[in-house]
Tab-separated table of C-alpha atoms in Angstrom:
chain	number	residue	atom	x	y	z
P	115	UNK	CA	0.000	0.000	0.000
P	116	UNK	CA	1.223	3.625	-0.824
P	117	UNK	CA	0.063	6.466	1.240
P	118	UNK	CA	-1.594	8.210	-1.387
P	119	UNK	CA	-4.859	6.583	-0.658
P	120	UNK	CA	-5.447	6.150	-4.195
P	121	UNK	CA	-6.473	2.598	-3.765
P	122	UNK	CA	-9.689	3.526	-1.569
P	123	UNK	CA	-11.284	5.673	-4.129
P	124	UNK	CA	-12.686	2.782	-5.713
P	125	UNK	CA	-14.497	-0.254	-5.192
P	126	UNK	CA	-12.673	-3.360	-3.265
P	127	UNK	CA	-14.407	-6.637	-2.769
P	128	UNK	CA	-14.201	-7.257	0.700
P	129	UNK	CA	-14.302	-10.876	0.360
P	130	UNK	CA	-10.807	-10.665	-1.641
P	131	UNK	CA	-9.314	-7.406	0.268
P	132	UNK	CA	-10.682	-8.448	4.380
P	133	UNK	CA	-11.407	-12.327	4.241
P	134	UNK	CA	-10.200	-14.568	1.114
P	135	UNK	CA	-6.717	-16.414	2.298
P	136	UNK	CA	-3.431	-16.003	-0.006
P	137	UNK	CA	-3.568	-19.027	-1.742
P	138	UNK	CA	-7.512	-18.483	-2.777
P	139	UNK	CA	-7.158	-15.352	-3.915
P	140	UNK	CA	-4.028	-15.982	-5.987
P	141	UNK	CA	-5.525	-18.924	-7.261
P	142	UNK	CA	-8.080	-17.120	-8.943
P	143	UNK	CA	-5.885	-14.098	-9.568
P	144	UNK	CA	-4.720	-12.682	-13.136
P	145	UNK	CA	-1.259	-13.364	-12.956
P	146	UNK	CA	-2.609	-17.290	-12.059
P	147	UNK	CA	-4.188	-17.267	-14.930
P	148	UNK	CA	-2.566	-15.682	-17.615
P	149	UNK	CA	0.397	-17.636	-16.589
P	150	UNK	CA	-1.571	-20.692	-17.433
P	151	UNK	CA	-2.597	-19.757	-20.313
P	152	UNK	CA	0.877	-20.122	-21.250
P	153	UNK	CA	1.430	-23.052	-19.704
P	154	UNK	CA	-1.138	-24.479	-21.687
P	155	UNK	CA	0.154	-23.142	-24.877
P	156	UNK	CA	3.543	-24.748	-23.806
P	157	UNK	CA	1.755	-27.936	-23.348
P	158	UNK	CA	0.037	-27.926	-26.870
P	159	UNK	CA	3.410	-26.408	-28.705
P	160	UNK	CA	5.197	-29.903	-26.503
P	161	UNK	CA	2.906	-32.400	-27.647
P	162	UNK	CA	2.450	-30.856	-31.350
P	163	UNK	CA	6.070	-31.580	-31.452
P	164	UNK	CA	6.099	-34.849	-30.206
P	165	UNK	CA	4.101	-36.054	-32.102
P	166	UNK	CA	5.458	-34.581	-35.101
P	167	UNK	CA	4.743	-31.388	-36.526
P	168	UNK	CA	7.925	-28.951	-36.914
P	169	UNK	CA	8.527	-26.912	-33.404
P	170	UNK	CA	11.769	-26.645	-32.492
P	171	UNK	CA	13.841	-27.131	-28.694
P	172	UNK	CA	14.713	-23.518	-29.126
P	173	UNK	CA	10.892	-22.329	-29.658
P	174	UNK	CA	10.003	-24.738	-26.406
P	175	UNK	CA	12.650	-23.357	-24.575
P	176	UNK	CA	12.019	-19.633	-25.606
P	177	UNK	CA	8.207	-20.213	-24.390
P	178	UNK	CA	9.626	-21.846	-20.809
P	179	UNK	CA	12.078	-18.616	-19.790
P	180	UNK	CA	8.865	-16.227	-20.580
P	181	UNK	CA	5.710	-18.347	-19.449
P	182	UNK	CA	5.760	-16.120	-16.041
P	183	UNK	CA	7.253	-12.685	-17.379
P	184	UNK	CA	3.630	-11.510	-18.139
P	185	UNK	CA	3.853	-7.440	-19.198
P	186	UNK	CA	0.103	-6.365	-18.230
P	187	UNK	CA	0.846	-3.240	-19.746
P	188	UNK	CA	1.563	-4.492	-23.155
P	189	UNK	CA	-1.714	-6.953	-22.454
P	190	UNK	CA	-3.830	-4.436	-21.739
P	191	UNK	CA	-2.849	-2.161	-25.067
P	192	UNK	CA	-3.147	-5.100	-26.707
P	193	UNK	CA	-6.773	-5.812	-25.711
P	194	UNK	CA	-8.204	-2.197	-26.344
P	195	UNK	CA	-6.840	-2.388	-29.858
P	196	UNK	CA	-7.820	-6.242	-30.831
P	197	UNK	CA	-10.747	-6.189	-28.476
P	198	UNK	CA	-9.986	-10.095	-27.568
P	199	UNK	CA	-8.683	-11.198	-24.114
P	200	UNK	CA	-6.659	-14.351	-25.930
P	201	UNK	CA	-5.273	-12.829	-29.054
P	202	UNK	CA	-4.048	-9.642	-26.959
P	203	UNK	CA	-1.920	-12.522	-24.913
P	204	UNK	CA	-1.192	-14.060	-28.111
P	205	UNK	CA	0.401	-11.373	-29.182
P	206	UNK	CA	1.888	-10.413	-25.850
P	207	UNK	CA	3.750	-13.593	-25.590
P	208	UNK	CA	4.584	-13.456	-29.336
P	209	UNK	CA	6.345	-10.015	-27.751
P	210	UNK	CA	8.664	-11.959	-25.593
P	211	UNK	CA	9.155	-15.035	-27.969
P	212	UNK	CA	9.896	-14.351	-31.398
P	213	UNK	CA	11.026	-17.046	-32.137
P	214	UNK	CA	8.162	-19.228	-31.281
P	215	UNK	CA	5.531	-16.287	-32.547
P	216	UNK	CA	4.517	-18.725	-35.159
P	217	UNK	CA	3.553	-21.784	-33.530
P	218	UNK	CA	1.871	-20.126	-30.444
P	219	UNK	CA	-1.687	-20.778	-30.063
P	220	UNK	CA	-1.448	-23.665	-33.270
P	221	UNK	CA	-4.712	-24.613	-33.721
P	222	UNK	CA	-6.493	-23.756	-30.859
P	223	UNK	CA	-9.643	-22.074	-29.779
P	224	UNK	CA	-9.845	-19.135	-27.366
P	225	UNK	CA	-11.793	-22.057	-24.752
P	226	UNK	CA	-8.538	-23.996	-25.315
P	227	UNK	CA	-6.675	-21.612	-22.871
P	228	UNK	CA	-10.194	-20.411	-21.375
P	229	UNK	CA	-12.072	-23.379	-20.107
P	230	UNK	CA	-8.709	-25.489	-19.493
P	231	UNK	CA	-7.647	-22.755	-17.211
P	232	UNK	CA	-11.468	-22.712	-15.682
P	233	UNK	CA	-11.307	-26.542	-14.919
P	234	UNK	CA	-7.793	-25.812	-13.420
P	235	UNK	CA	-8.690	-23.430	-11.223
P	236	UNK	CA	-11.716	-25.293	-10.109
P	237	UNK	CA	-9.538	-28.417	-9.486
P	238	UNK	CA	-6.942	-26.749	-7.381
P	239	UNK	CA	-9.532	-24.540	-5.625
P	240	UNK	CA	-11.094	-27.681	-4.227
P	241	UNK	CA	-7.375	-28.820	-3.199
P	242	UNK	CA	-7.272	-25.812	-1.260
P	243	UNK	CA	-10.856	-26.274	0.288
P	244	UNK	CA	-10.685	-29.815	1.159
P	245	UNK	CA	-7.375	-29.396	3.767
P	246	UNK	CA	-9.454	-26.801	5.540
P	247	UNK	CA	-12.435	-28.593	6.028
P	248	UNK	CA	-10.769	-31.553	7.136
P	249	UNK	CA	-9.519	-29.034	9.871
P	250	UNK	CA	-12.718	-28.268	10.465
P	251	UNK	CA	-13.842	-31.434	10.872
P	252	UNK	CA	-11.036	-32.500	13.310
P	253	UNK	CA	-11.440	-29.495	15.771
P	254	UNK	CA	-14.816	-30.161	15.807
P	255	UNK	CA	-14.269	-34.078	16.677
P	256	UNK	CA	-12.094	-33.244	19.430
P	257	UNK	CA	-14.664	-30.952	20.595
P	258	UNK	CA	-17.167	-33.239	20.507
P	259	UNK	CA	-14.929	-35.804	22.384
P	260	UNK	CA	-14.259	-33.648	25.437
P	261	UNK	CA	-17.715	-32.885	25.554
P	262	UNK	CA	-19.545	-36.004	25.129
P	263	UNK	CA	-20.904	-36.120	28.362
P	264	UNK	CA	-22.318	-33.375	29.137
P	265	UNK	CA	-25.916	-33.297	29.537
P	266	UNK	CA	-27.662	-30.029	27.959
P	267	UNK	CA	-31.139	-29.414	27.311
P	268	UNK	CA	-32.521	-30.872	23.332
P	269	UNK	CA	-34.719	-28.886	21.897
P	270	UNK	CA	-37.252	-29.556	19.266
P	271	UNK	CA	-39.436	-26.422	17.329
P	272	UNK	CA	-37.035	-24.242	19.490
P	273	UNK	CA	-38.637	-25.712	22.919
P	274	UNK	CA	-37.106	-27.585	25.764
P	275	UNK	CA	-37.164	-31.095	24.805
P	276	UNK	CA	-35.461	-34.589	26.018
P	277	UNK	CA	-31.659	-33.709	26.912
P	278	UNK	CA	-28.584	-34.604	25.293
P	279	UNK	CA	-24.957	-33.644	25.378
P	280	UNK	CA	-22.781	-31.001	24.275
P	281	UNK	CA	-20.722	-33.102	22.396
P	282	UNK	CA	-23.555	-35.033	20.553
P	283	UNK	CA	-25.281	-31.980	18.954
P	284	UNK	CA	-21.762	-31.024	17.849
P	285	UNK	CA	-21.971	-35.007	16.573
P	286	UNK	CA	-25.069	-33.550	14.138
P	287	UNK	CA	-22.916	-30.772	12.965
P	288	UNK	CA	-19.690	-33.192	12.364
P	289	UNK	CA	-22.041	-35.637	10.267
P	290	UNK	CA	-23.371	-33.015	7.757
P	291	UNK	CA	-19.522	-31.842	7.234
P	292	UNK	CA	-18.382	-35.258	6.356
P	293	UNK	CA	-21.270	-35.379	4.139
P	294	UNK	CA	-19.879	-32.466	2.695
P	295	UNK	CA	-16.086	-33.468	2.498
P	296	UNK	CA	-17.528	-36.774	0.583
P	297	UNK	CA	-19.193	-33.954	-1.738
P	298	UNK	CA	-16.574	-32.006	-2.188
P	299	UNK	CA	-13.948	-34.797	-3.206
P	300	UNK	CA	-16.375	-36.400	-5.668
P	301	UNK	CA	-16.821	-33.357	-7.678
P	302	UNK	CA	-13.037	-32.865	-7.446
P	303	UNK	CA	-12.195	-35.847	-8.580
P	304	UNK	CA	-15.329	-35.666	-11.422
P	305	UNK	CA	-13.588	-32.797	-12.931
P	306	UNK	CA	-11.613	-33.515	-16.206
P	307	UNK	CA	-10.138	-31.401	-19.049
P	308	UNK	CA	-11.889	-29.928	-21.852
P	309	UNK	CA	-8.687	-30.775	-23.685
P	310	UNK	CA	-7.576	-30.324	-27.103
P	311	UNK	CA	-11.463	-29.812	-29.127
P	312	UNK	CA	-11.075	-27.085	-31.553
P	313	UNK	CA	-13.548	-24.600	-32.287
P	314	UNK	CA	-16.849	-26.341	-32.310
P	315	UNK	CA	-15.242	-29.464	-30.588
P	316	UNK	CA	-15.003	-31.384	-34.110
P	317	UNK	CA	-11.198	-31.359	-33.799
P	318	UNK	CA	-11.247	-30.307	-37.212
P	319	UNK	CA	-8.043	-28.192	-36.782
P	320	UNK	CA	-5.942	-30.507	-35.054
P	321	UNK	CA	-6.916	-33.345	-37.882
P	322	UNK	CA	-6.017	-30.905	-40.790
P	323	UNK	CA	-2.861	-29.867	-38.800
P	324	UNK	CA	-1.863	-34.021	-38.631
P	325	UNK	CA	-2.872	-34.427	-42.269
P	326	UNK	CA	-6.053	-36.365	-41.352
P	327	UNK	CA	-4.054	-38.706	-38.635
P	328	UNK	CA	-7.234	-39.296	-36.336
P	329	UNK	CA	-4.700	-41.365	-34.118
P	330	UNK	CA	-2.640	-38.541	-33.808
P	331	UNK	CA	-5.314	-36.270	-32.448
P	332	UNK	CA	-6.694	-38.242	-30.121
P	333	UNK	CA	-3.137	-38.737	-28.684
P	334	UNK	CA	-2.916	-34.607	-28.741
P	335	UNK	CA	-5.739	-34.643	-26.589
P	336	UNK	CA	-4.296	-37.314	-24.089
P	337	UNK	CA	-1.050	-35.844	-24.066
P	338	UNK	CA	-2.290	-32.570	-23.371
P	339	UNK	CA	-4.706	-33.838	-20.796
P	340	UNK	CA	-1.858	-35.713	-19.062
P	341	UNK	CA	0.481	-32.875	-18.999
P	342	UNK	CA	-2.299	-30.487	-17.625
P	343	UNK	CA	-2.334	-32.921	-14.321
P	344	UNK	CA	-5.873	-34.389	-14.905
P	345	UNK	CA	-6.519	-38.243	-15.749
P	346	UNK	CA	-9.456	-37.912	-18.115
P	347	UNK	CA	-10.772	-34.998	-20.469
P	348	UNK	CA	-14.764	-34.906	-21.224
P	349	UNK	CA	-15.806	-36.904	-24.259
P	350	UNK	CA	-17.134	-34.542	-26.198
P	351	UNK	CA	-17.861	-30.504	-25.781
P	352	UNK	CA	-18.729	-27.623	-27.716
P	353	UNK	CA	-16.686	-24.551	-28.009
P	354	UNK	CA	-16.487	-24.508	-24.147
P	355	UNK	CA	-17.135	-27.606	-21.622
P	356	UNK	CA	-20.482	-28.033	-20.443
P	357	UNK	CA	-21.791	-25.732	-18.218
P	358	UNK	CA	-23.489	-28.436	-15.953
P	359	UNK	CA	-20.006	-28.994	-14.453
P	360	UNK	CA	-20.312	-25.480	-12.974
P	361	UNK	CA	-23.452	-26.249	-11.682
P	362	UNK	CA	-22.012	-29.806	-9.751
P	363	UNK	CA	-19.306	-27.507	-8.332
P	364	UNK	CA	-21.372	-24.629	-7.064
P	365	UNK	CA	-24.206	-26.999	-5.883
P	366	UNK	CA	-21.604	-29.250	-3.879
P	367	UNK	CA	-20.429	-25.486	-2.323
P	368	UNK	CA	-23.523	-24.433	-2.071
P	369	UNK	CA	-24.916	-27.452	0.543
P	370	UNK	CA	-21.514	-26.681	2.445
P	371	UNK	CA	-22.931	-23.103	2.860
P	372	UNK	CA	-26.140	-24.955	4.104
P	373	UNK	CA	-24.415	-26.991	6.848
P	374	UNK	CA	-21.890	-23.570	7.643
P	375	UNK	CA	-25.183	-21.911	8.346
P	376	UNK	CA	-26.923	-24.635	10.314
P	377	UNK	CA	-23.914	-25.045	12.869
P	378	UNK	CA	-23.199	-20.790	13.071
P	379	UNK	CA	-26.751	-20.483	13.242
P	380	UNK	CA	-27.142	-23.014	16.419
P	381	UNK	CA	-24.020	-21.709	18.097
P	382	UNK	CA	-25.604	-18.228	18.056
P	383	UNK	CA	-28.856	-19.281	19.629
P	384	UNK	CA	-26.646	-20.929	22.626
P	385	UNK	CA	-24.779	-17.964	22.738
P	386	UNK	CA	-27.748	-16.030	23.630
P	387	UNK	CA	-28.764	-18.895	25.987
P	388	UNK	CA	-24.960	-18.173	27.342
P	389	UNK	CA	-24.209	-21.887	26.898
P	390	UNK	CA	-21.710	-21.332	24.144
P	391	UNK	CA	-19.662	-18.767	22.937
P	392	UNK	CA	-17.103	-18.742	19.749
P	393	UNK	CA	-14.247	-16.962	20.642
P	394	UNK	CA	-13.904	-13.398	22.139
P	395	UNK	CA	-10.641	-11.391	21.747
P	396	UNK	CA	-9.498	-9.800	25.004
P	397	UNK	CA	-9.684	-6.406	23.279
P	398	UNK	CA	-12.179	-7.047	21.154
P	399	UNK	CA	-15.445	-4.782	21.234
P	400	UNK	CA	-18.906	-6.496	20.971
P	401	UNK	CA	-21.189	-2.909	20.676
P	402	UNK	CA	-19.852	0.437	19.960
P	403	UNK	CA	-23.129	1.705	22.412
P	404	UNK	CA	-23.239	-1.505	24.817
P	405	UNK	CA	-19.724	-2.207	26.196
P	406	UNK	CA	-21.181	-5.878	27.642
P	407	UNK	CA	-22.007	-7.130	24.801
P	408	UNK	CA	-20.127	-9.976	23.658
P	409	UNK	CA	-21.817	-10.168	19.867
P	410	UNK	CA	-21.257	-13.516	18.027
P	411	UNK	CA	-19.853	-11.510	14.778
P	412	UNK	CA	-17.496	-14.581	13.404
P	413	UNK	CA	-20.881	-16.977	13.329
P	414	UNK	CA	-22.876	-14.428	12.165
P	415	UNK	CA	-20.269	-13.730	9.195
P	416	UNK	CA	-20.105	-17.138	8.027
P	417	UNK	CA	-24.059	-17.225	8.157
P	418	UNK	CA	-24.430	-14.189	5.936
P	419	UNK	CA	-21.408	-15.318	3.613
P	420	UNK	CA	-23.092	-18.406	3.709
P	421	UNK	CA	-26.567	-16.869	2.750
P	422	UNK	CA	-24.734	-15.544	-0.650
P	423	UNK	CA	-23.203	-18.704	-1.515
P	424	UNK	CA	-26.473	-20.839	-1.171
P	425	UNK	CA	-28.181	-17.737	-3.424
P	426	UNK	CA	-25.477	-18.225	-6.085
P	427	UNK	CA	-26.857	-22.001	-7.561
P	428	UNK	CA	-29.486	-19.983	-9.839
P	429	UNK	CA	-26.621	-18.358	-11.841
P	430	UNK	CA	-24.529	-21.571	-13.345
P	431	UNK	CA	-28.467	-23.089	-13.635
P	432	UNK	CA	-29.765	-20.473	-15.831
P	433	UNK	CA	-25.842	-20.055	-17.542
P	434	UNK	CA	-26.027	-23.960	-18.373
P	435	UNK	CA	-29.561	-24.024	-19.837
P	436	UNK	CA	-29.064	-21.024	-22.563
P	437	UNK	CA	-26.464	-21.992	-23.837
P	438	UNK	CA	-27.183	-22.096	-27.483
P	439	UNK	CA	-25.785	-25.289	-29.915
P	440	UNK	CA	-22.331	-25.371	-29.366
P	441	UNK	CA	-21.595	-22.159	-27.198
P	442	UNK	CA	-22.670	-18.298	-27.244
P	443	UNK	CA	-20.861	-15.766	-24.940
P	444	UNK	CA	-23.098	-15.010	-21.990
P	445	UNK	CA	-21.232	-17.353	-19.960
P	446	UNK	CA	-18.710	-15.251	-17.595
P	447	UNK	CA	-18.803	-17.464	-14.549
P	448	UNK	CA	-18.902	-15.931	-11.007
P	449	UNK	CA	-15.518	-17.532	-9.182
P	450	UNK	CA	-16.529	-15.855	-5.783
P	451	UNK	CA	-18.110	-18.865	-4.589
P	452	UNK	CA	-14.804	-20.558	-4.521
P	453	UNK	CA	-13.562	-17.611	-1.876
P	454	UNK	CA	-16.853	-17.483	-0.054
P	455	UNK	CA	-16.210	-21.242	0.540
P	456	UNK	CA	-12.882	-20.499	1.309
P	457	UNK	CA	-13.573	-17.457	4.075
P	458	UNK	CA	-16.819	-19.337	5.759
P	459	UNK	CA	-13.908	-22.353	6.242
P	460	UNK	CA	-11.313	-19.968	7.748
P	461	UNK	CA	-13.862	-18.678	10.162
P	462	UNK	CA	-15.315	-21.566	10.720
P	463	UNK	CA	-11.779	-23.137	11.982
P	464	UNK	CA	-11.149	-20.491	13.943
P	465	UNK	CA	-14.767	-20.678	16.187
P	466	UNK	CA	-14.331	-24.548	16.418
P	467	UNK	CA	-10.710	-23.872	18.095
P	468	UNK	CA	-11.988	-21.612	20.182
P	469	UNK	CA	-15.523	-22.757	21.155
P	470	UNK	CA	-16.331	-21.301	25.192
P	471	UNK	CA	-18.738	-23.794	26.759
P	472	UNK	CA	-20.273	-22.779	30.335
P	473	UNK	CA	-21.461	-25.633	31.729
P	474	UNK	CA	-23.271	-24.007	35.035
P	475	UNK	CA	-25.035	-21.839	32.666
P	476	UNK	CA	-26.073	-25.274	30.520
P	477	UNK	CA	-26.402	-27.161	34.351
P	478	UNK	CA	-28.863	-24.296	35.489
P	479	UNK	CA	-30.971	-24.110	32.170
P	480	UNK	CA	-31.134	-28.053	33.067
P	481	UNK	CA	-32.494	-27.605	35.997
P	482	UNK	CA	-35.072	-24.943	35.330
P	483	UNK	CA	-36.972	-27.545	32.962
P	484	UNK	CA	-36.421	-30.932	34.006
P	485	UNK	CA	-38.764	-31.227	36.401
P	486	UNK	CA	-41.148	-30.898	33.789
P	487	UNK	CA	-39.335	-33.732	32.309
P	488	UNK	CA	-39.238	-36.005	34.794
P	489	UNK	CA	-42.825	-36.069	34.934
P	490	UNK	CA	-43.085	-39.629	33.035
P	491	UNK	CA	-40.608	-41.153	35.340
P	492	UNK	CA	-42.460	-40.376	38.309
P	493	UNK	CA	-45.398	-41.802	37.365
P	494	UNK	CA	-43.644	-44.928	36.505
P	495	UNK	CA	-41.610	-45.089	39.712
P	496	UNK	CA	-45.240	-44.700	41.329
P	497	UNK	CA	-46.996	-47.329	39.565
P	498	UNK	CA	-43.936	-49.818	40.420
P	499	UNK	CA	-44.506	-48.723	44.020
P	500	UNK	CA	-48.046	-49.783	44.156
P	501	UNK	CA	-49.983	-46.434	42.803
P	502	UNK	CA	-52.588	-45.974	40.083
P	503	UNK	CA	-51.240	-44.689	36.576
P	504	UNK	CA	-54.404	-42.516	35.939
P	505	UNK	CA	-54.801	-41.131	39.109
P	506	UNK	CA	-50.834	-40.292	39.396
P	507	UNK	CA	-51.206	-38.588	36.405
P	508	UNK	CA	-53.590	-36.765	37.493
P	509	UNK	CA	-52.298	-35.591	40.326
P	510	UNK	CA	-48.657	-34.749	38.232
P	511	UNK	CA	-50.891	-32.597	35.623
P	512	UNK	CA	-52.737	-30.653	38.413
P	513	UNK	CA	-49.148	-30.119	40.175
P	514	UNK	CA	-47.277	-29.370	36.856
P	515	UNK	CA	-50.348	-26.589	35.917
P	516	UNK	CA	-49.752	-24.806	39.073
P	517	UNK	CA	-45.848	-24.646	39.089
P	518	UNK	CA	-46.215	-23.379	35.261
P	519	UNK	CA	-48.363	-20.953	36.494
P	520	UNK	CA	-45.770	-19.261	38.746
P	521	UNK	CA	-43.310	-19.564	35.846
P	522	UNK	CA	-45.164	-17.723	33.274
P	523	UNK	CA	-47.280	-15.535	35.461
P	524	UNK	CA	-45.177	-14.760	38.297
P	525	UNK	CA	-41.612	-14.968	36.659
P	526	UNK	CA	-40.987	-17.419	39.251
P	527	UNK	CA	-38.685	-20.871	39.537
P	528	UNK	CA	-40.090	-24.426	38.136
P	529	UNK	CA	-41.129	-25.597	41.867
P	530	UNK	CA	-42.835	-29.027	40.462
P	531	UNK	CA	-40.572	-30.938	42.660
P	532	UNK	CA	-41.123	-28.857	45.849
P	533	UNK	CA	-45.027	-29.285	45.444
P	534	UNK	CA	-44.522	-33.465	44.668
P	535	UNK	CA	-42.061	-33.213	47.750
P	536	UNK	CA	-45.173	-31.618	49.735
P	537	UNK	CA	-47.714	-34.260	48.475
P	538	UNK	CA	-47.872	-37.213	50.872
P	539	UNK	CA	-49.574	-39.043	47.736
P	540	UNK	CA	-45.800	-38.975	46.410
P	541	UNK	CA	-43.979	-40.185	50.319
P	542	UNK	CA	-43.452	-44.097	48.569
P	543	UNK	CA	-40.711	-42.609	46.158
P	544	UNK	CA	-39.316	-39.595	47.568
P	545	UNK	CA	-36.079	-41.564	48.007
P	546	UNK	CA	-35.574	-41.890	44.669
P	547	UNK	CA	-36.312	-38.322	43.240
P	548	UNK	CA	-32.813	-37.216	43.209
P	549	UNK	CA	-31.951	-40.118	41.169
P	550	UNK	CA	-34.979	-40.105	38.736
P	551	UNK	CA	-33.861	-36.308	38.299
P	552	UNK	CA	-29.973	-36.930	37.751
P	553	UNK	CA	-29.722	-35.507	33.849
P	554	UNK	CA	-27.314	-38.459	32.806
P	555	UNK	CA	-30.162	-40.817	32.949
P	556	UNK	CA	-32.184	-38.515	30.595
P	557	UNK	CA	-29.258	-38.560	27.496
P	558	UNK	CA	-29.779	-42.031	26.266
P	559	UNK	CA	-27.309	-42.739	24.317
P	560	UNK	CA	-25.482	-39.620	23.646
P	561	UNK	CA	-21.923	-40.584	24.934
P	562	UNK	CA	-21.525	-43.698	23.181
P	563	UNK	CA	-23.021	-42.146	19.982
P	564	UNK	CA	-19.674	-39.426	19.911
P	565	UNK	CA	-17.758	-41.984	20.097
P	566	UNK	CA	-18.830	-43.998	17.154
């Protein structure tokens, strides 16, 4: 940065300037790909000559020293005067290699350096997306480990429901992420290369190039596709690949988002309960107007980011399904779901490391409503001391009216248990209240299920 402020007179995208990591943004950065481009043109000029047509070691080797000398300046004059992103790098690169000025570009399509670089990007974007959810994932399992245990009120429609434990709802939130790494590495690993397809995708170029050799161009296109790092390159395409595969790699993104938004969106509810809090700098300032305030701004980041990403799936949908014959040139995708991905991770990683449970907060929220709770087992401890279901019953729905009364009308405390205490219908099992109200009998299953 200079001090000349010249750089905040105009538009930034905060999710590139604030939030998108290094390696995200320069993945999807000019110089990225413009430098593939010529990469790509080095692979074609490389296999061309391997398979026979006349480039020389010294047109290779002129291509190699200047595949990352890119002069953006020259690019840029170029474009305004040709009005074509490709042919002003064409020429651009022709700048810096005379030599090989000729064979540059032999053959190929604009999509040739274009979608290749696309598919590229999209691969290695998911190989930087899949490390960080996997860190995700394992912050989150130890989290879930240390608190497997822990009894905490369930809730179902948003009300108090059966208990569980800390650590199993963090189980819920673990499951849809795995479900999401398994997405994520199947459309990775779906991807392939448009390859070497020529203008419409007839090949019609490369076959008059080999003198009708049909064996030669289908070993272009393997060569190519080889070099380029992927295993496979799509059967057939148009000008461009098909469009669907942007809609399998947003959609698979797009149900991350989903699950991103489900776990922020929990962990801000307990944070207004005060059960859970994502982490608070010792500095930090929740409210510029309310010093106490402790705002969960990390969660509620990746839920808005997350919001965006999810909205995003119409675009590649309605890009894919006008796309006329064999291509027409309303296709510009939108890349920023790859850095949304990429900052809702980030965050994501950092509130999982630093996830604040109180437990006496969760212990006291336990207590307030498990009397209600405990309801069921009382009357069975009754009936197995000799009462009358219906008539226990009865006389727990009378009791449980009355103490809700002084909860909702009074503001009071759930005193259910005080008024069975007080009931000599209830003397034959007031030894075992304390036990039928410790919460670890209420949690099933919960323990053993973290630790699957």
């Amino acid at each position: 940065m200079d001090g000349s402020g010249e750089e905040f007179m105009k538009y930034r995208s905060p999710l590139v300037s604030r939030y998108a990591s290094k390696e995200m943004a320069y993945n999807f950065s000019d110089k990225n790909k413009f430098s593939t481009w010529r990469q790509l043109w080095i692979y074609l000029a490389e296999a061309q000559k391997e398979l026979g047509l006349p480039i020389t070691d010294a047109q290779l080797s002129e291509m190699k020293a200047h595949w990352d000398d890119i002069d953006f300046g020259v690019a840029a004059v170029e474009e305004k005067k040709l009005r074509h992103d490709v042919m002003a790098h064409v020429h651009t690169f022709a700048h810096c290699c005379p030599t090989a000025a000729p064979i540059i570009h032999l053959g190929a399509t604009s999509c040739y350096v274009g979608d290749n670089t696309d598919l590229i990007m999209l691969r290695d974007g998911f190989d930087i997306l899949l490390p960080k959810l996997a860190r995700v994932i394992d912050r989150l399992a130890k989290f879930a480990e240390e608190y497997a245990e822990l009894p905490t009120l369930g809730f179902t429609h948003y009300q108090p429901a059966q208990l569980t434990t800390v650590g199993k709802r963090a189980c819920l939130w673990l499951q849809d992420l795995v479900m999401d790494m398994r997405n994520l590495q199947r459309a990775r690993d779906d991807l392939r290369f448009r390859g070497v397809k020529g203008t419409t995708g007839t090949q019609a170029s490369f076959l008059q190039l080999f003198d009708g050799d049909h064996e030669k161009v289908e070993e272009l296109d393997r060569k190519v596709t080889e070099k380029a790092g992927f295993k496979k390159s799509y059967l057939v395409t148009g000008q461009t690949y098909s469009r669907k595969v942007d809609i399998d790699t947003l959609c698979v993104l797009a149900s991350l988002g989903a699950t991103v938004h489900k776990i922020c969106t929990d962990i801000r509810l307990l944070a207004n309960q005060k059960e859970i809090e994502e982490p608070f700098e010792k500095e930090q300032i929740g409210s510029s107007a309310m010093p106490y305030k402790r705002n969960p701004m990390r969660a509620e980041r990746c839920c808005s980011l997350a919001r965006h990403l999810m909205a995003l799936v119409s675009d590649p949908l309605q890009t894919a399904a006008v796309q006329w014959l064999e291509r027409t040139l309303d296709d510009s995708a939108n890349r920023h779901y790859y850095e949304i991905s990429d900052i809702i991770l980030s965050t994501l990683q950092n509130i999982t490391e630093g996830l604040v449970v109180y437990p006496k907060v969760i212990e006291r929220h336990i207590r307030y409503e498990l009397p209600f709770m405990a309801t069921e087992n009382i009357i069975m401890a009754m009936v197995k001391a000799g009462g009358n279901r219906q008539d226990c019953h009865e006389k727990i729905r009378v009791l449980s009216q009355q103490a809700a009364a002084v909860v909702k009308q009074e503001g009071g405390d759930n005193d259910l248990i005080d008024r069975v205490k007080a009931d000599p219908y209830f003397t034959p099992i007031l030894g075992q209240l304390d036990a039928l109200l410790d919460p670890k009998t209420f949690i099933g299953r919960a323990p053993q299920q973290v630790h699957y």
